[in-house]
Short mmCIF file of C-alpha atoms and ligand atoms in Angstrom, two decimals:
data_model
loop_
_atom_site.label_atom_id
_atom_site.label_comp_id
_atom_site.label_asym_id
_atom_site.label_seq_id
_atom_site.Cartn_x
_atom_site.Cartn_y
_atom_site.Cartn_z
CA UNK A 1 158.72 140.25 70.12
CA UNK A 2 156.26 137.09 70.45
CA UNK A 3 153.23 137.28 71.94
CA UNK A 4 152.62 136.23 75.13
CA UNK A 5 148.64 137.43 76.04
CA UNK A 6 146.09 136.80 73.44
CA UNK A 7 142.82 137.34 74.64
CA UNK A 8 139.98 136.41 71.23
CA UNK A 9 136.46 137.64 71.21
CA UNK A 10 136.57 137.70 75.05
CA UNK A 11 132.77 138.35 76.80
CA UNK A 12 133.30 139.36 80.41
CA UNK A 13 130.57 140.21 83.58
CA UNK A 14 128.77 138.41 86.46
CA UNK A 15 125.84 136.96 84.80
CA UNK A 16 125.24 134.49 82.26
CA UNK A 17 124.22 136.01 78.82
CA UNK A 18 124.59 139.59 80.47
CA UNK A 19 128.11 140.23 79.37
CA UNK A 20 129.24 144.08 80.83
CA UNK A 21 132.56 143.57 78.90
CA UNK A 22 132.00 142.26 74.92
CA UNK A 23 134.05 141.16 72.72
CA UNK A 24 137.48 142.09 74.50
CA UNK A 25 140.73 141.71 71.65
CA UNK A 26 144.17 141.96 73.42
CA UNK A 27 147.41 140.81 71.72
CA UNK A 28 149.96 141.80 74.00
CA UNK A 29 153.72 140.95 73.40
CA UNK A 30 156.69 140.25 75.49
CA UNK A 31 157.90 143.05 77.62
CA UNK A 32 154.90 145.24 76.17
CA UNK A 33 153.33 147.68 78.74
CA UNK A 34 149.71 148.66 78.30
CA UNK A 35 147.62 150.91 80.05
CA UNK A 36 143.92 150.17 80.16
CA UNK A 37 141.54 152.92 80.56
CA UNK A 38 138.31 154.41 81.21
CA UNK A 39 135.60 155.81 82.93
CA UNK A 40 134.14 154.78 85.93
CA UNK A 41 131.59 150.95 85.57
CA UNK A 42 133.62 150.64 81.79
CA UNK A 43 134.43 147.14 82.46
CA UNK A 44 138.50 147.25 83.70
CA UNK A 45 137.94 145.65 86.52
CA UNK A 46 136.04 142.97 84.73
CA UNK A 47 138.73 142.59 82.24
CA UNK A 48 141.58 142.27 84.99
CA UNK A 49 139.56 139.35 87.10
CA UNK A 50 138.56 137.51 84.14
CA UNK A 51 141.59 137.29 82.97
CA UNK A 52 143.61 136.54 86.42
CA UNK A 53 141.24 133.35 86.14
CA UNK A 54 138.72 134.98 89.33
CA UNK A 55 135.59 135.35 86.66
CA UNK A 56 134.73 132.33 84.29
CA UNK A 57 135.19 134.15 80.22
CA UNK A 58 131.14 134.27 79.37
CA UNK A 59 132.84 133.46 75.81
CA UNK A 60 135.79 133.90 73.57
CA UNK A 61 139.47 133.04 74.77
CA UNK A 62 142.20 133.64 76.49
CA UNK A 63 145.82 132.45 75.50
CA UNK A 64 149.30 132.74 77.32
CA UNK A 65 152.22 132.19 75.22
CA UNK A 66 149.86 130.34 72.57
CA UNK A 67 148.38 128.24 75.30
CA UNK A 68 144.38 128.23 76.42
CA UNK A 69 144.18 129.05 80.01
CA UNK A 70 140.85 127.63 81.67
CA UNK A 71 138.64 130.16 82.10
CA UNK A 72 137.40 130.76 85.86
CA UNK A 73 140.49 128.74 87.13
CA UNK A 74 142.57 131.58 89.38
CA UNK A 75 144.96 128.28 89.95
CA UNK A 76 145.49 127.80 86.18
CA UNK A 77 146.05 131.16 85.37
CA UNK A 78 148.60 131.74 87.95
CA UNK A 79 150.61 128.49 86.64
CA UNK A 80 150.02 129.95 82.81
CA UNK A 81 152.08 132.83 84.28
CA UNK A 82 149.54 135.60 85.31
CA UNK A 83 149.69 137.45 88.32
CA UNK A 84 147.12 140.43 89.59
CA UNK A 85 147.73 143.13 91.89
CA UNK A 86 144.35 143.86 92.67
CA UNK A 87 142.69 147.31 93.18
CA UNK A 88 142.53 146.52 97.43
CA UNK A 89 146.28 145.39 97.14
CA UNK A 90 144.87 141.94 99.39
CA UNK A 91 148.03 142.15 101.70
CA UNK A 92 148.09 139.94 104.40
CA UNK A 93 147.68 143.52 106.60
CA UNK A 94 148.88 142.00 109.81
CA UNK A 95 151.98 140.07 109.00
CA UNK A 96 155.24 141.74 107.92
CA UNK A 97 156.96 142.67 104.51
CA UNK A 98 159.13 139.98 104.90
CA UNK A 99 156.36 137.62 105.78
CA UNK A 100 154.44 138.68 102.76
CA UNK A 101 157.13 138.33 100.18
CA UNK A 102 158.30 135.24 101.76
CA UNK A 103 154.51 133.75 101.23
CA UNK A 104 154.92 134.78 97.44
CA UNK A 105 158.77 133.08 96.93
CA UNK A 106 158.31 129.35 95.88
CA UNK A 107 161.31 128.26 96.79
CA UNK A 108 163.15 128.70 100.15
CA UNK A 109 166.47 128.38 98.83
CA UNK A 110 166.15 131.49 96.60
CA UNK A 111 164.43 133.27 98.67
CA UNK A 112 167.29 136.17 99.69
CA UNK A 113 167.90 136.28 96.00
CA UNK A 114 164.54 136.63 95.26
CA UNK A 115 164.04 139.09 98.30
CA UNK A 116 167.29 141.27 96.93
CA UNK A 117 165.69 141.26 93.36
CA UNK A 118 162.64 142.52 94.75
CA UNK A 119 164.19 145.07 97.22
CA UNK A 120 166.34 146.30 94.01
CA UNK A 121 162.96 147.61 92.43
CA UNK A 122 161.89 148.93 96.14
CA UNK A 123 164.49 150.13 97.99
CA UNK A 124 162.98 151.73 100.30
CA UNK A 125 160.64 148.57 101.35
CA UNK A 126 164.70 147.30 102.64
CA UNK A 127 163.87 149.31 106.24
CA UNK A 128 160.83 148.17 106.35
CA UNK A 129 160.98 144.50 106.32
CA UNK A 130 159.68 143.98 110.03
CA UNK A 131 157.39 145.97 109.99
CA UNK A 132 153.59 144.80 109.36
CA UNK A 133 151.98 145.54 106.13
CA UNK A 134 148.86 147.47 107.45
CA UNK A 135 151.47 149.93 109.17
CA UNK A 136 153.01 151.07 105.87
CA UNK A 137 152.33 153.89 103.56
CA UNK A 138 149.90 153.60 100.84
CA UNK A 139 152.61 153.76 98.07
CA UNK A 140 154.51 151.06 100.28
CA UNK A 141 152.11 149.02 100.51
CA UNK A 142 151.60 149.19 96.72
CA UNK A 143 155.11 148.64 96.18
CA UNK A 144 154.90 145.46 98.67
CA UNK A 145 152.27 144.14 96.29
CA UNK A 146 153.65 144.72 92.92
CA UNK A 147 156.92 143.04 94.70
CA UNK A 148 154.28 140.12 95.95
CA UNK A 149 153.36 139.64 92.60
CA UNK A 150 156.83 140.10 90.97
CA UNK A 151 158.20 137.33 93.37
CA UNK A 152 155.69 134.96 91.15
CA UNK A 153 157.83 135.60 87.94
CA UNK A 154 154.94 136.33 85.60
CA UNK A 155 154.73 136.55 81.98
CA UNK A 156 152.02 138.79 82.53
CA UNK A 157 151.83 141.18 85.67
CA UNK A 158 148.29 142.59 85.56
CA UNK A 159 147.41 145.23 88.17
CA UNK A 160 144.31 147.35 89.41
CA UNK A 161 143.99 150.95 89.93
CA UNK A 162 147.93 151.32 90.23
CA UNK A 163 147.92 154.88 92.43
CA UNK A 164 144.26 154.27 94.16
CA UNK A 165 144.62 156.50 97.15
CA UNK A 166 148.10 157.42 96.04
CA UNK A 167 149.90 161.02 95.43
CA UNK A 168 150.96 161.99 91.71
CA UNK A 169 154.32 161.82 93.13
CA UNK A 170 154.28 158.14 94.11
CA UNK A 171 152.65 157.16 90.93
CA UNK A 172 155.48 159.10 88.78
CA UNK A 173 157.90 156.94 90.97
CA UNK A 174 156.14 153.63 90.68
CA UNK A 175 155.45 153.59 86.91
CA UNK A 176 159.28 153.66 86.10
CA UNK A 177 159.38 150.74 87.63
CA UNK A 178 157.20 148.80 85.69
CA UNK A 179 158.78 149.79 82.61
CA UNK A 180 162.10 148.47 83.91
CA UNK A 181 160.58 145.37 84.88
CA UNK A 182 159.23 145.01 81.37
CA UNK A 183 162.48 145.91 79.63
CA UNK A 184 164.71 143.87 81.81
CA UNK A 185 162.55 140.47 82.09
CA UNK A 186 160.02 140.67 78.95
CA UNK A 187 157.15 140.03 81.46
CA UNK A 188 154.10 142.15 79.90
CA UNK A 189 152.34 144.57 81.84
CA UNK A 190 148.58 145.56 81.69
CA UNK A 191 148.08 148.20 84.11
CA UNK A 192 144.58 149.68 84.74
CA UNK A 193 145.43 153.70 85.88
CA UNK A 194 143.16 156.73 86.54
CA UNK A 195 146.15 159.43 85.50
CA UNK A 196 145.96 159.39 81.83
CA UNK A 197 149.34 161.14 80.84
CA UNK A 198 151.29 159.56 83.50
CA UNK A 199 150.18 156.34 82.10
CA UNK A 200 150.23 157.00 78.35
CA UNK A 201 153.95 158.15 79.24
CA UNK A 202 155.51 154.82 80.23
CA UNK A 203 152.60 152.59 78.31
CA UNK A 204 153.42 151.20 74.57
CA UNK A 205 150.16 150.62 73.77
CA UNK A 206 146.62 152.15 75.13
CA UNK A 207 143.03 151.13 75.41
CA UNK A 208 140.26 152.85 76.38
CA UNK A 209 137.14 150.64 77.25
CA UNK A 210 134.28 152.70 77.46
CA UNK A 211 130.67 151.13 78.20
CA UNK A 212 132.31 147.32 78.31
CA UNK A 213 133.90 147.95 74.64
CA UNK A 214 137.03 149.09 72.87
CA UNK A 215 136.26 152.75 72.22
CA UNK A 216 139.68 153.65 71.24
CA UNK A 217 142.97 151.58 71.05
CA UNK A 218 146.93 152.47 69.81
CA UNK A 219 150.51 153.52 70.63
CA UNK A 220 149.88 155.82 74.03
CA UNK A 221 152.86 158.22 72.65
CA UNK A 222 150.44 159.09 69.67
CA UNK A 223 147.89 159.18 72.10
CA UNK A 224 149.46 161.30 74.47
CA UNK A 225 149.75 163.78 71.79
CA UNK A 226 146.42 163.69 71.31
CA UNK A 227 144.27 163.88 74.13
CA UNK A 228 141.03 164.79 72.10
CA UNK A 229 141.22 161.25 70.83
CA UNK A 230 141.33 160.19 74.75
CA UNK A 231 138.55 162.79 75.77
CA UNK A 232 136.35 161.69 73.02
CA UNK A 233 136.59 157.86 73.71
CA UNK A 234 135.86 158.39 77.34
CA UNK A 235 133.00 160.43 76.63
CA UNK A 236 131.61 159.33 73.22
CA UNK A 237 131.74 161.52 70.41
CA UNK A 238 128.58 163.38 71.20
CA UNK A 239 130.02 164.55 74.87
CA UNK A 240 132.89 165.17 74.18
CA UNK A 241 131.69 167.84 71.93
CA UNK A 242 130.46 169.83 74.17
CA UNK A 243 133.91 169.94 75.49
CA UNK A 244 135.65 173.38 74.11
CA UNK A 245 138.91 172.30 72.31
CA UNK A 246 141.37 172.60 74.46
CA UNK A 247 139.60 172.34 77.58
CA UNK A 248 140.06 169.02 78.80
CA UNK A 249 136.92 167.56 81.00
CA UNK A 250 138.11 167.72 84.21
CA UNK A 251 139.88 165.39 86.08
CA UNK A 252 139.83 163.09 83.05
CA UNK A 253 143.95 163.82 81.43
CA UNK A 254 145.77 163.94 84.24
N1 ATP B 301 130.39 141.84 91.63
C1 ATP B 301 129.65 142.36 90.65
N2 ATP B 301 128.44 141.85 90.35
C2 ATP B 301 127.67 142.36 89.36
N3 ATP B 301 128.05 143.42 88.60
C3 ATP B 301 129.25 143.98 88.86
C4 ATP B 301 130.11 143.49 89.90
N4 ATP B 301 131.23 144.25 89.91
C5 ATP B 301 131.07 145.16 88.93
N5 ATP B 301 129.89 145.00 88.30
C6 ATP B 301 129.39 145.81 87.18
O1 ATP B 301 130.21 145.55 86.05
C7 ATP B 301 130.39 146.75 85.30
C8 ATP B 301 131.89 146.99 85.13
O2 ATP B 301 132.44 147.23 86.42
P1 ATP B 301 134.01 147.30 86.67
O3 ATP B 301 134.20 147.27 88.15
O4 ATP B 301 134.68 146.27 85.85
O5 ATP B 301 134.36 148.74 86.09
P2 ATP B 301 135.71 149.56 86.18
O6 ATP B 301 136.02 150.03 84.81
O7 ATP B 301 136.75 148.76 86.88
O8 ATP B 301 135.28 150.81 87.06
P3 ATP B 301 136.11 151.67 88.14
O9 ATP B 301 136.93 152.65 87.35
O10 ATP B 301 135.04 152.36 88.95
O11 ATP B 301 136.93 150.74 88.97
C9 ATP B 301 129.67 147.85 86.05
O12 ATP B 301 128.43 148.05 85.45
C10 ATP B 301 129.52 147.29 87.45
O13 ATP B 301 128.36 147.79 88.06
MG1 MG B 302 137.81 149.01 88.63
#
């Protein structure tokens, strides 16, 4: 598969010279799903708006199908083909379903095509169309923005704390569909998600960014099987002794 995010040496924060994210190495290929991970303040966040164009790169590169995207350019990135579903969801709360998807559709002609392509991720969203977007579920209005996003046709779909606020149940229903999306249209997704298994489970490929660097990267099934590995890159080494085998820190595998 070719691929279609490169990110190079990639320096990432708020301040000039004070990088919280440093040096940041993604390759991520067509219709690849990754799951990046971490503790609380370990830079995901930082990652996701840098690269969605909302932070300017405080060095290194970022590349879309071989292309440079200009850093700090949220325009530019979205025409390179990257769309975020940020951790608030930023639905327009007080207009409906429709009306949000219908923002997100470029063209009017294909717009009940696009809507039924959307709907056929989200069924359930169907009986909802009229109704406003503050007045739905939390795991509707996720699925509203992942559809907001989808309606862009990215070659990357990037998105923020996936089940913020959001039973396991939901999440187990969402993730599917972001592995079908990535299967049936070879757009990429990076996913940022607090439920470690339930990630590593539909993910390809892990990373765990710990302090603002890569503390632990590779295929999430291996990782799955080894959730030491995970424990001890969220942690550091030196915790995560302290942590009986077996014994998982709490709250941390899902
Ligand atoms: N607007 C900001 N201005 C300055 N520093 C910030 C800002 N937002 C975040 N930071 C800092 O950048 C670092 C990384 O934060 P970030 O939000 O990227 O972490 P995160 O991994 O997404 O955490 P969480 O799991 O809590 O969402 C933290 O030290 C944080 O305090
Ligand atoms: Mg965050």
């Amino acid at each position: 598969m070719t691929s279609i995010l490169n990110c190079s040496e990639v320096d990432a924060g708020y301040t000039r010279g004070r990088p919280c994210v440093r040096d940041f190495n993604l390759d991520v290929r067509e219709g690849e799903v990754l799951t990046l991970l971490g503790p609380n303040g370990a830079g995901k966040t930082t990652v996701l708006l840098t690269l969605a164009g909302f932070l300017p790169t405080l060095g290194g590169t970022v590349e879309i199908a071989g292309k440079a995207v200009r850093t700090g350019d949220g325009c530019a990135a979205a025409n390179a083909g990257l769309a975020l579903v940020p951790d608030d969801r930023s639905l327009f709360t007080s207009l409906t379903v429709e009306e949000n998807l219908r923002l997100a559709v470029n063209s009017r002609k294909a717009w009940s095509a696009e809507r039924d392509s959307i709907l056929g991720h989200f069924p359930s969203l169907r009986e909802r169309l009229k109704v406003q977007a503050g007045a739905l579920s939390g795991g509707e209005q996720q699925m509203l923005a992942i559809g907001r996003a989808l309606a862009q046709h990215p070659k990357v779909l990037l998105i923020d704390e996936l089940s913020m606020g959001l039973a396991p149940a939901i999440v187990e229903r969402l993730l599917p569909v972001l592995r079908t999306v990535a299967d049936d249209t070879g757009t990429a997704v990076v996913f940022v998600e607090q439920h470690v298994q339930l990630a590593l489970a539909v993910a390809d490929t892990a990373i765990v960014l710990r302090h603002g660097s890569i503390a632990l990267r590779g295929a999430a099934a291996e990782l799955a099987e080894n959730p030491r590995l995970v424990e001890e890159a969220y942690l550091g080494a030196h915790d995560a002794a302290a942590v009986p085998d077996g014994a998982p820190a709490q709250g941390l595998i899902a």
